[in-house]
mmCIF file of C-alpha atoms and ligand atoms in Angstrom:
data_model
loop_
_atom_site.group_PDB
_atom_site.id
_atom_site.type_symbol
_atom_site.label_atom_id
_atom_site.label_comp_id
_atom_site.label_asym_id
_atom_site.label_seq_id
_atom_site.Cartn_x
_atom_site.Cartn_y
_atom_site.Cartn_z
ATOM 1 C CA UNK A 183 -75.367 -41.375 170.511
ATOM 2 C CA UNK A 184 -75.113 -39.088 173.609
ATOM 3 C CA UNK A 185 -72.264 -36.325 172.767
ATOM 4 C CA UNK A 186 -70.792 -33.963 175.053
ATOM 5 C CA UNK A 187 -68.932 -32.264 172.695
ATOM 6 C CA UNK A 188 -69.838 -28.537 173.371
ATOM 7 C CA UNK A 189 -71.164 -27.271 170.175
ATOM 8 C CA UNK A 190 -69.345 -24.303 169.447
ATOM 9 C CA UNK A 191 -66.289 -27.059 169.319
ATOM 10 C CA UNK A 192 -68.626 -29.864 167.243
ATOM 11 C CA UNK A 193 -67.044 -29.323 163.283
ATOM 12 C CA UNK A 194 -69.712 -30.888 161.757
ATOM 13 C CA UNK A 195 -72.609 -28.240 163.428
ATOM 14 C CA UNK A 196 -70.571 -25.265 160.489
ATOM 15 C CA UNK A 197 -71.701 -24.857 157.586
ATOM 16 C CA UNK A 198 -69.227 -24.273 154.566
ATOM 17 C CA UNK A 199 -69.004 -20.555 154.557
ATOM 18 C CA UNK A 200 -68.221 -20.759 158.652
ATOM 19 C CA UNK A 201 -65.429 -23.847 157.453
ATOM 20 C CA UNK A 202 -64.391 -21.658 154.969
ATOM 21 C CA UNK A 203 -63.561 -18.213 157.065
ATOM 22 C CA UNK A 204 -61.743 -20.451 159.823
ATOM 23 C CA UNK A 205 -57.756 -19.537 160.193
ATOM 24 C CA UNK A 206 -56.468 -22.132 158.338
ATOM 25 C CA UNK A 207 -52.967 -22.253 159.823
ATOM 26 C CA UNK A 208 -53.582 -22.542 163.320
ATOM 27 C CA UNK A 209 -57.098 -24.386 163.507
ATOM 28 C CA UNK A 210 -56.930 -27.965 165.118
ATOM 29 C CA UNK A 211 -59.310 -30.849 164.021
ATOM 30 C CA UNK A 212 -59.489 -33.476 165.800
ATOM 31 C CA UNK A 213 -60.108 -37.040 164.651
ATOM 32 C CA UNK A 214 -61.786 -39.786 167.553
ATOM 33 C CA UNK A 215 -60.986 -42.763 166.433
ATOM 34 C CA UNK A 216 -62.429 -45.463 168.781
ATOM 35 C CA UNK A 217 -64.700 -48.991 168.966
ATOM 36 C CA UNK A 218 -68.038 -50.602 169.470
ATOM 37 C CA UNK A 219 -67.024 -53.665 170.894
ATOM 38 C CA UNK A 220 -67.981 -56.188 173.107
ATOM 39 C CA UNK A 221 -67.147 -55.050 177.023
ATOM 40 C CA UNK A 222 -67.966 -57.964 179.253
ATOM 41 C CA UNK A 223 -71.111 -58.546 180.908
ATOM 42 C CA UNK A 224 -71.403 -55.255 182.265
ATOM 43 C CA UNK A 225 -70.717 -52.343 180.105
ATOM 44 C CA UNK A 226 -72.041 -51.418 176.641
ATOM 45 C CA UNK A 227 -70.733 -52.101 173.131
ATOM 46 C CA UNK A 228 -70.005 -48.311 173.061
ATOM 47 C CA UNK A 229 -67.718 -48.344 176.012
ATOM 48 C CA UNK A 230 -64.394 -46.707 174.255
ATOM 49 C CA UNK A 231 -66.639 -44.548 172.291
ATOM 50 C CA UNK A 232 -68.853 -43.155 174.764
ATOM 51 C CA UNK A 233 -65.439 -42.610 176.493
ATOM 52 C CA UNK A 234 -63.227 -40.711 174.083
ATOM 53 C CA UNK A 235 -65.991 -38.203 173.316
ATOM 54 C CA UNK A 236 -66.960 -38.041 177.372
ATOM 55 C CA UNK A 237 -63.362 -37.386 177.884
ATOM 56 C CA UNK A 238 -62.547 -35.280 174.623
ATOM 57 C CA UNK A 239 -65.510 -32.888 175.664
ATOM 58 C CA UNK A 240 -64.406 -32.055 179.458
ATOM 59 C CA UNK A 241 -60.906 -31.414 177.563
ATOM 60 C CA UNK A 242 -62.539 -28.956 174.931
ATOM 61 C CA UNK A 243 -64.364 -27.477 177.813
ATOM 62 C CA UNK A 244 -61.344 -26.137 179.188
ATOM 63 C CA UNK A 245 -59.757 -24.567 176.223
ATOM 64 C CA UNK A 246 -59.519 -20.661 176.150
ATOM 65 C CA UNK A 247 -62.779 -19.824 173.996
ATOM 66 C CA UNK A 248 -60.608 -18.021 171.351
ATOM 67 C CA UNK A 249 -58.623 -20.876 170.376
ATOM 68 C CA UNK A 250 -59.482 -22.607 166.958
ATOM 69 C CA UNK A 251 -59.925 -25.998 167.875
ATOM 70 C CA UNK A 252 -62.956 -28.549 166.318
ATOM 71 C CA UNK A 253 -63.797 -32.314 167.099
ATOM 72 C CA UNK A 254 -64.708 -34.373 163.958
ATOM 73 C CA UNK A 255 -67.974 -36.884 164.705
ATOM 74 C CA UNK A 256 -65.531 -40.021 165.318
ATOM 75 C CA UNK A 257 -64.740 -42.951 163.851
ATOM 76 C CA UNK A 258 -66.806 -45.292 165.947
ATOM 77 C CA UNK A 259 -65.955 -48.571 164.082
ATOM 78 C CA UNK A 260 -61.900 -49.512 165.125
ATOM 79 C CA UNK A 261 -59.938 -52.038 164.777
ATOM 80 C CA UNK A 262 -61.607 -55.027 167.299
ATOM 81 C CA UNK A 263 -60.711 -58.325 165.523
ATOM 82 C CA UNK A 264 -59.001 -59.314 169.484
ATOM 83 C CA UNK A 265 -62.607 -59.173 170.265
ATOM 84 C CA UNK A 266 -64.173 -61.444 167.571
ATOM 85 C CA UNK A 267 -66.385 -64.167 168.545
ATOM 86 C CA UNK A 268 -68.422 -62.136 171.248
ATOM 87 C CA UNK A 269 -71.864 -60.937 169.975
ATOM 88 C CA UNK A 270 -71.867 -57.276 169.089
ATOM 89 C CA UNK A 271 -68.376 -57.265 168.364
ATOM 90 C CA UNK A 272 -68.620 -55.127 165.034
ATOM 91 C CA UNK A 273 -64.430 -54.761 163.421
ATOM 92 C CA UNK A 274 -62.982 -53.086 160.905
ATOM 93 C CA UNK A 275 -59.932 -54.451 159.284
ATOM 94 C CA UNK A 276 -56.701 -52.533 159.600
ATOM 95 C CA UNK A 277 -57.311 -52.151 155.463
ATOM 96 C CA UNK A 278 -60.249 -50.249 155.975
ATOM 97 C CA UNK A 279 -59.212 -48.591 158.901
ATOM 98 C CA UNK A 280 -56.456 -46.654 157.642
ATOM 99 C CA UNK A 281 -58.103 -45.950 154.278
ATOM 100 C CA UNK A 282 -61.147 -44.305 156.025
ATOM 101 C CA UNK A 283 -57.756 -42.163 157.992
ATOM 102 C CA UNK A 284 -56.359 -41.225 155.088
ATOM 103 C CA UNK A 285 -59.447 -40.472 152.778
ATOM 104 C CA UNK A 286 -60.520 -37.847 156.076
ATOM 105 C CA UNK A 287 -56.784 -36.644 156.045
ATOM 106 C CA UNK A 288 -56.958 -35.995 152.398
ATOM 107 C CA UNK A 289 -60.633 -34.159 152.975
ATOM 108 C CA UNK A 290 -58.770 -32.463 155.956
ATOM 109 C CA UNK A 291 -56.075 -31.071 153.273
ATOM 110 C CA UNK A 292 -58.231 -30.583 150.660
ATOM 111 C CA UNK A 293 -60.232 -28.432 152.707
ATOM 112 C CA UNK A 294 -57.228 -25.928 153.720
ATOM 113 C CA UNK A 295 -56.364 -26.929 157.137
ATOM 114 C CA UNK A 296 -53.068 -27.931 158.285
ATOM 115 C CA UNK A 297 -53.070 -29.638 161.507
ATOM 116 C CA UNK A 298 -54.897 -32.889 162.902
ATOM 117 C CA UNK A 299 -55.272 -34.876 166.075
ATOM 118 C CA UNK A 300 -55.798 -38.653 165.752
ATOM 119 C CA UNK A 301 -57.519 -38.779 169.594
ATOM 120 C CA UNK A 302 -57.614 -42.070 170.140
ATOM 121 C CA UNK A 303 -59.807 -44.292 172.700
ATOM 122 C CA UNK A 304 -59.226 -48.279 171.490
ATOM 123 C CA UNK A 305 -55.312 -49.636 171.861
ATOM 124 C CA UNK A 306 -56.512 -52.128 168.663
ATOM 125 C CA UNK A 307 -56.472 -48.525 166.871
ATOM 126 C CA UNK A 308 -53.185 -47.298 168.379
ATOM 127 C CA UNK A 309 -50.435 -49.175 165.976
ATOM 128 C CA UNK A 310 -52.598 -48.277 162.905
ATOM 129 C CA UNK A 311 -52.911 -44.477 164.277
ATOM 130 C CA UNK A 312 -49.101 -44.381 164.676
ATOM 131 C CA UNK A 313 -49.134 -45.473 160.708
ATOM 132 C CA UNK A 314 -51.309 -43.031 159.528
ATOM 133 C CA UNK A 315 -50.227 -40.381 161.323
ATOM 134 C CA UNK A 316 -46.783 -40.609 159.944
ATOM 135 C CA UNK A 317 -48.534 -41.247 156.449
ATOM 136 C CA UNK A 318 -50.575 -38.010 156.533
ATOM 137 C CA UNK A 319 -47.359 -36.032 157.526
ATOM 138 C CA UNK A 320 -45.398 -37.549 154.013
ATOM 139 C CA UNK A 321 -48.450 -37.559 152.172
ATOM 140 C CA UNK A 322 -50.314 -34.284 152.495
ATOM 141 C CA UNK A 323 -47.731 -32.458 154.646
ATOM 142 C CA UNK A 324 -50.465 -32.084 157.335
ATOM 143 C CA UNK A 325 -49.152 -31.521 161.075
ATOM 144 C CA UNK A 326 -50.261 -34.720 162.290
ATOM 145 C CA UNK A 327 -50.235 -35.492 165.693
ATOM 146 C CA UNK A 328 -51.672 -38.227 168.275
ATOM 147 C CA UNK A 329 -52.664 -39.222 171.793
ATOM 148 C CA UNK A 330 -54.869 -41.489 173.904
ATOM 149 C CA UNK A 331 -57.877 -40.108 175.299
ATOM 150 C CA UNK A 332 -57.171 -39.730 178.750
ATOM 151 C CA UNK A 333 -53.705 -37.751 177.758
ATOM 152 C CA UNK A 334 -51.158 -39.177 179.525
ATOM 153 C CA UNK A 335 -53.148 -39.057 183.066
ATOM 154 C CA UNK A 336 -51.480 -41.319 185.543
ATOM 155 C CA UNK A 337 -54.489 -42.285 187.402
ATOM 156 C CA UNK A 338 -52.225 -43.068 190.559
ATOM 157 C CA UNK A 339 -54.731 -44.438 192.969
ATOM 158 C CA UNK A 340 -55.856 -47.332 190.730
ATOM 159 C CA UNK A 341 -53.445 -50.192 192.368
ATOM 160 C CA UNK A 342 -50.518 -51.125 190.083
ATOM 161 C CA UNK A 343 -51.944 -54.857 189.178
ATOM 162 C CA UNK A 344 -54.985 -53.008 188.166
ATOM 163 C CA UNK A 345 -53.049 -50.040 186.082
ATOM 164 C CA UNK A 346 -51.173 -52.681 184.156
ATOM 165 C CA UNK A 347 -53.905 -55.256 183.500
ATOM 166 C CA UNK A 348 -57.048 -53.352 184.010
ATOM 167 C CA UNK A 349 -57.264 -53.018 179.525
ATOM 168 C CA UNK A 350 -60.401 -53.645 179.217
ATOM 169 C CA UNK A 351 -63.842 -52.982 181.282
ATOM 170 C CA UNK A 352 -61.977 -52.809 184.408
ATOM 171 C CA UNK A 353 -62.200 -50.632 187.229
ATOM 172 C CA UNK A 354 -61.384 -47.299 185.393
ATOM 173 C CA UNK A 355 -63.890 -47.403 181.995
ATOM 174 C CA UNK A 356 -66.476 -49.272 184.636
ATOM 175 C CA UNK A 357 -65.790 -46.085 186.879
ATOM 176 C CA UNK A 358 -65.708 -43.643 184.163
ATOM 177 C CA UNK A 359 -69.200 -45.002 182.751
ATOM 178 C CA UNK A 360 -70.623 -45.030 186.677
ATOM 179 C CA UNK A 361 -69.896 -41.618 186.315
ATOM 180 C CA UNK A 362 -71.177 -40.559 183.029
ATOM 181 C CA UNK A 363 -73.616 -43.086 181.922
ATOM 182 C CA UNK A 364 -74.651 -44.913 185.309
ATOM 183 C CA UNK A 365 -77.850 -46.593 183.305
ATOM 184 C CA UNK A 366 -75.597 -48.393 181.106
ATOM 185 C CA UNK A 367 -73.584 -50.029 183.968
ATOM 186 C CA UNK A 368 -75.246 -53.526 185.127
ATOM 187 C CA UNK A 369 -73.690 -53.750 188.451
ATOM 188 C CA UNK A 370 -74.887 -57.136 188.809
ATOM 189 C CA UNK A 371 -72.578 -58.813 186.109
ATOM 190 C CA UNK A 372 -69.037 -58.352 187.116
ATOM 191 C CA UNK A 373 -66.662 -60.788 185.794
ATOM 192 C CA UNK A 374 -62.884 -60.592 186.930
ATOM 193 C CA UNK A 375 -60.264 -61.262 184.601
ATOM 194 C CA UNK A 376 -56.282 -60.954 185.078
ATOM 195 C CA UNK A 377 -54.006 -61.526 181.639
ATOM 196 C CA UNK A 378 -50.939 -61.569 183.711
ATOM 197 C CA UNK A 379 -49.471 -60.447 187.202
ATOM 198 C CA UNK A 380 -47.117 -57.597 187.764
ATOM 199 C CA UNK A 381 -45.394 -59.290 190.381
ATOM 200 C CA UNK A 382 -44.844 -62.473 188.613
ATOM 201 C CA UNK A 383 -41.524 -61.964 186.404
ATOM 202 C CA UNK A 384 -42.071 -63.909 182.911
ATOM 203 C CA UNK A 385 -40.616 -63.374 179.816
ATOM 204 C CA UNK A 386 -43.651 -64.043 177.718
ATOM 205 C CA UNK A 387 -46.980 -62.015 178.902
ATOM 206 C CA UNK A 388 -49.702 -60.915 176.705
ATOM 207 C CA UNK A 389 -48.835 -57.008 177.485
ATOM 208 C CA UNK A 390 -45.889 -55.131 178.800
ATOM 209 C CA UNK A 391 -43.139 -57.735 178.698
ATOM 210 C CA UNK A 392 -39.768 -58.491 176.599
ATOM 211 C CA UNK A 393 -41.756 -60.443 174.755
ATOM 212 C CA UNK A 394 -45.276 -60.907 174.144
ATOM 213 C CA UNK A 395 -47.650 -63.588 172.528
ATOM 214 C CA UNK A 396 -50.604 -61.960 169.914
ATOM 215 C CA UNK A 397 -54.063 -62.461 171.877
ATOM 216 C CA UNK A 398 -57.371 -62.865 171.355
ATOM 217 C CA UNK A 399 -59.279 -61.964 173.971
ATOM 218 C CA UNK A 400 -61.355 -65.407 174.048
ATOM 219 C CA UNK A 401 -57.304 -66.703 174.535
ATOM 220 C CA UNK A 402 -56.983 -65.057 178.048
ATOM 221 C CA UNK A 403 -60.525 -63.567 179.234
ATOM 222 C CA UNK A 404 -63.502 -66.035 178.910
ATOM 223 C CA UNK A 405 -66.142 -63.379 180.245
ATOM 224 C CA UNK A 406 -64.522 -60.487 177.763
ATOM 225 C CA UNK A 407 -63.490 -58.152 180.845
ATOM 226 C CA UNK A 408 -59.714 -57.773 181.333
ATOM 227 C CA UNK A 409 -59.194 -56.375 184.773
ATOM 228 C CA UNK A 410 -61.209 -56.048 187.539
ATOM 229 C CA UNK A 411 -64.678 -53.542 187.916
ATOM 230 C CA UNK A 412 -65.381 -54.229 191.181
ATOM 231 C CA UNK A 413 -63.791 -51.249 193.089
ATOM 232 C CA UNK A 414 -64.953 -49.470 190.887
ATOM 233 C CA UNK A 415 -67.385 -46.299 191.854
ATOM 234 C CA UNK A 416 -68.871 -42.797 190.585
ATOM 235 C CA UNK A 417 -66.775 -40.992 192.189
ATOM 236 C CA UNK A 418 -63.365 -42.067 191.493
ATOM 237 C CA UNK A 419 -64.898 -42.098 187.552
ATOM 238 C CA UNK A 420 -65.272 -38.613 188.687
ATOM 239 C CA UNK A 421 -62.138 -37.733 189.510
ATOM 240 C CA UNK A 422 -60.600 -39.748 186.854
ATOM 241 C CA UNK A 423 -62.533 -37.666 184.217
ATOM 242 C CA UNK A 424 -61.232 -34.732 185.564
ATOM 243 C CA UNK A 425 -57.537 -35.907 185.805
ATOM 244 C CA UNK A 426 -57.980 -37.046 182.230
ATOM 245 C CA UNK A 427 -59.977 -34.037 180.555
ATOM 246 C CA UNK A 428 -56.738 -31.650 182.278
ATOM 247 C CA UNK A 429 -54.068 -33.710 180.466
ATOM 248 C CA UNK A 430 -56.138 -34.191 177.444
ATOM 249 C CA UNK A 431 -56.635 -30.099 177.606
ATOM 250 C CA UNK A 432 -52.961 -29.863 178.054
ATOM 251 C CA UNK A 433 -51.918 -31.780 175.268
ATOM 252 C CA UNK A 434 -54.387 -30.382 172.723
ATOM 253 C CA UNK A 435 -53.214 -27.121 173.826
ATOM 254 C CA UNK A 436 -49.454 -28.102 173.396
ATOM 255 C CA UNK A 437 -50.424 -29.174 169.780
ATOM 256 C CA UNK A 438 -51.884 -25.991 169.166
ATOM 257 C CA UNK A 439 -48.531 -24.302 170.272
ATOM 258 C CA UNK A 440 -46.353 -26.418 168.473
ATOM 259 C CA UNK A 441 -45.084 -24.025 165.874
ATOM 260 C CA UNK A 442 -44.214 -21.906 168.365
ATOM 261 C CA UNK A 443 -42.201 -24.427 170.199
ATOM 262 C CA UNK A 444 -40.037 -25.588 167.081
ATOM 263 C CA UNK A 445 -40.142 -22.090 165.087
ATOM 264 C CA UNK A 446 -41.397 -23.756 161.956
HETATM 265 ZN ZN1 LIG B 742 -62.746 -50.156 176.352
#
């Protein structure tokens, strides 16, 4: 798959000796963690993959050269049971999941670092992330820490309907993609799905409400697209990439600060 990970940042380009004379202490691996999952009509399987490393490597891109920080190869297999029953869905269960997370965090320890990012891409990975980073911390001691991929960006033009309810091969990942990865975009086969209005006030939704019914994505979007693509464009995914990749860069360089900030 395409990678845009600059290489002097791409761990698994080293070789043992170069792993082995890295500064321990302060280096920071990251760990993707994202999906290959159906994405409507329009986008490809590798959507929130293709994503979190697009994403990831603008961010690494703007780190001071100096710094010590290295992106694993991801996990490209998540947790996408919501999306079961559309061809080319391919899951893993929350089981294997966190046991692939913890067998790298024990590989991470074992090999003498201290500090891990679980950068994530897929919100069917983000409850099972906030387990095993936790874990890791008890388990191994590691400095665990996590974040989604676009770090927090607010992405303020996207209308609020959209920025609630656009989850899933909306207008931002459709934008991002037109963007990165225009050939994999079939403008032709937009579908429009909405899970639930902002402006309407029930208790139960799907997402973002007091309470909130477990969904399958056959449940509440026939076509597999939650949200809508169609404003989507190039040049807001261009933007949005660059809003994103700034936070992300912020918050990886935050991370690597962190004993600073709490005098550990
Ligand atoms: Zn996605």
């Amino acid at each position: 798959m395409h990678t845009w990970i600059p290489e002097e940042r791409n761990f698994a380009y080293l070789n043992w000796k170069q792993v082995e004379a890295l500064p321990k202490d302060t280096t920071l691996l990251i760990l993707p963690t994202a999906a290959i999952e159906q994405h409507g009509h329009h986008l490809p399987l590798a959507t929130d993959t293709l994503i979190n490393n697009l994403l990831l490597g603008k961010a690494l891109e703007k780190l001071p050269k100096d710094v010590p920080v290295y992106a694993l190869p991801p996990i490209c297999y998540g947790k996408s049971n919501e999306h079961i029953g559309f061809p080319g869905t391919m899951s893993v269960s929350a089981a294997t999941f966190m046991a692939v997370v913890r067998d790298l965090g024990a590989s991470v320890a074992a090999s003498g670092f201290k500090k891990l990012v679980l950068y994530n891409s897929h919100g069917g990975n983000s409850a099972l992330n906030d387990v095993m980073a936790r874990d890791l911390r008890a388990e191994f001691g590691l400095r665990m820490f996590q974040m989604g991929a676009s770090g927090g960006a607010k992405f303020e033009d996207i209308g609020a309907q959209e920025r609630a309810y656009g989850l899933h091969a909306g207008e931002l990942e459709t934008s991002l993609l037109l963007a990165a990865t225009p050939k994999l975009v079939d403008t032709s086969a937009y579908t429009v799905n909405y899970i639930a209005d902002v402006t309407k006030p029930e208790v139960l939704k799907p997402e973002f409400a007091p309470a909130t019914f477990a969904w399958l994505t056959r449940d509440i979007a026939p076509s597999g697209v939650m949200g809508d693509p169609n404003p989507a464009t190039a040049e807001k995914g261009e933007r949005w990439i660059e809003e994103a990749a700034t936070h992300a860069a912020v918050a990886l360089t935050a991370m690597f600060h962190y004993e600073n900030h709490y005098k550990l």
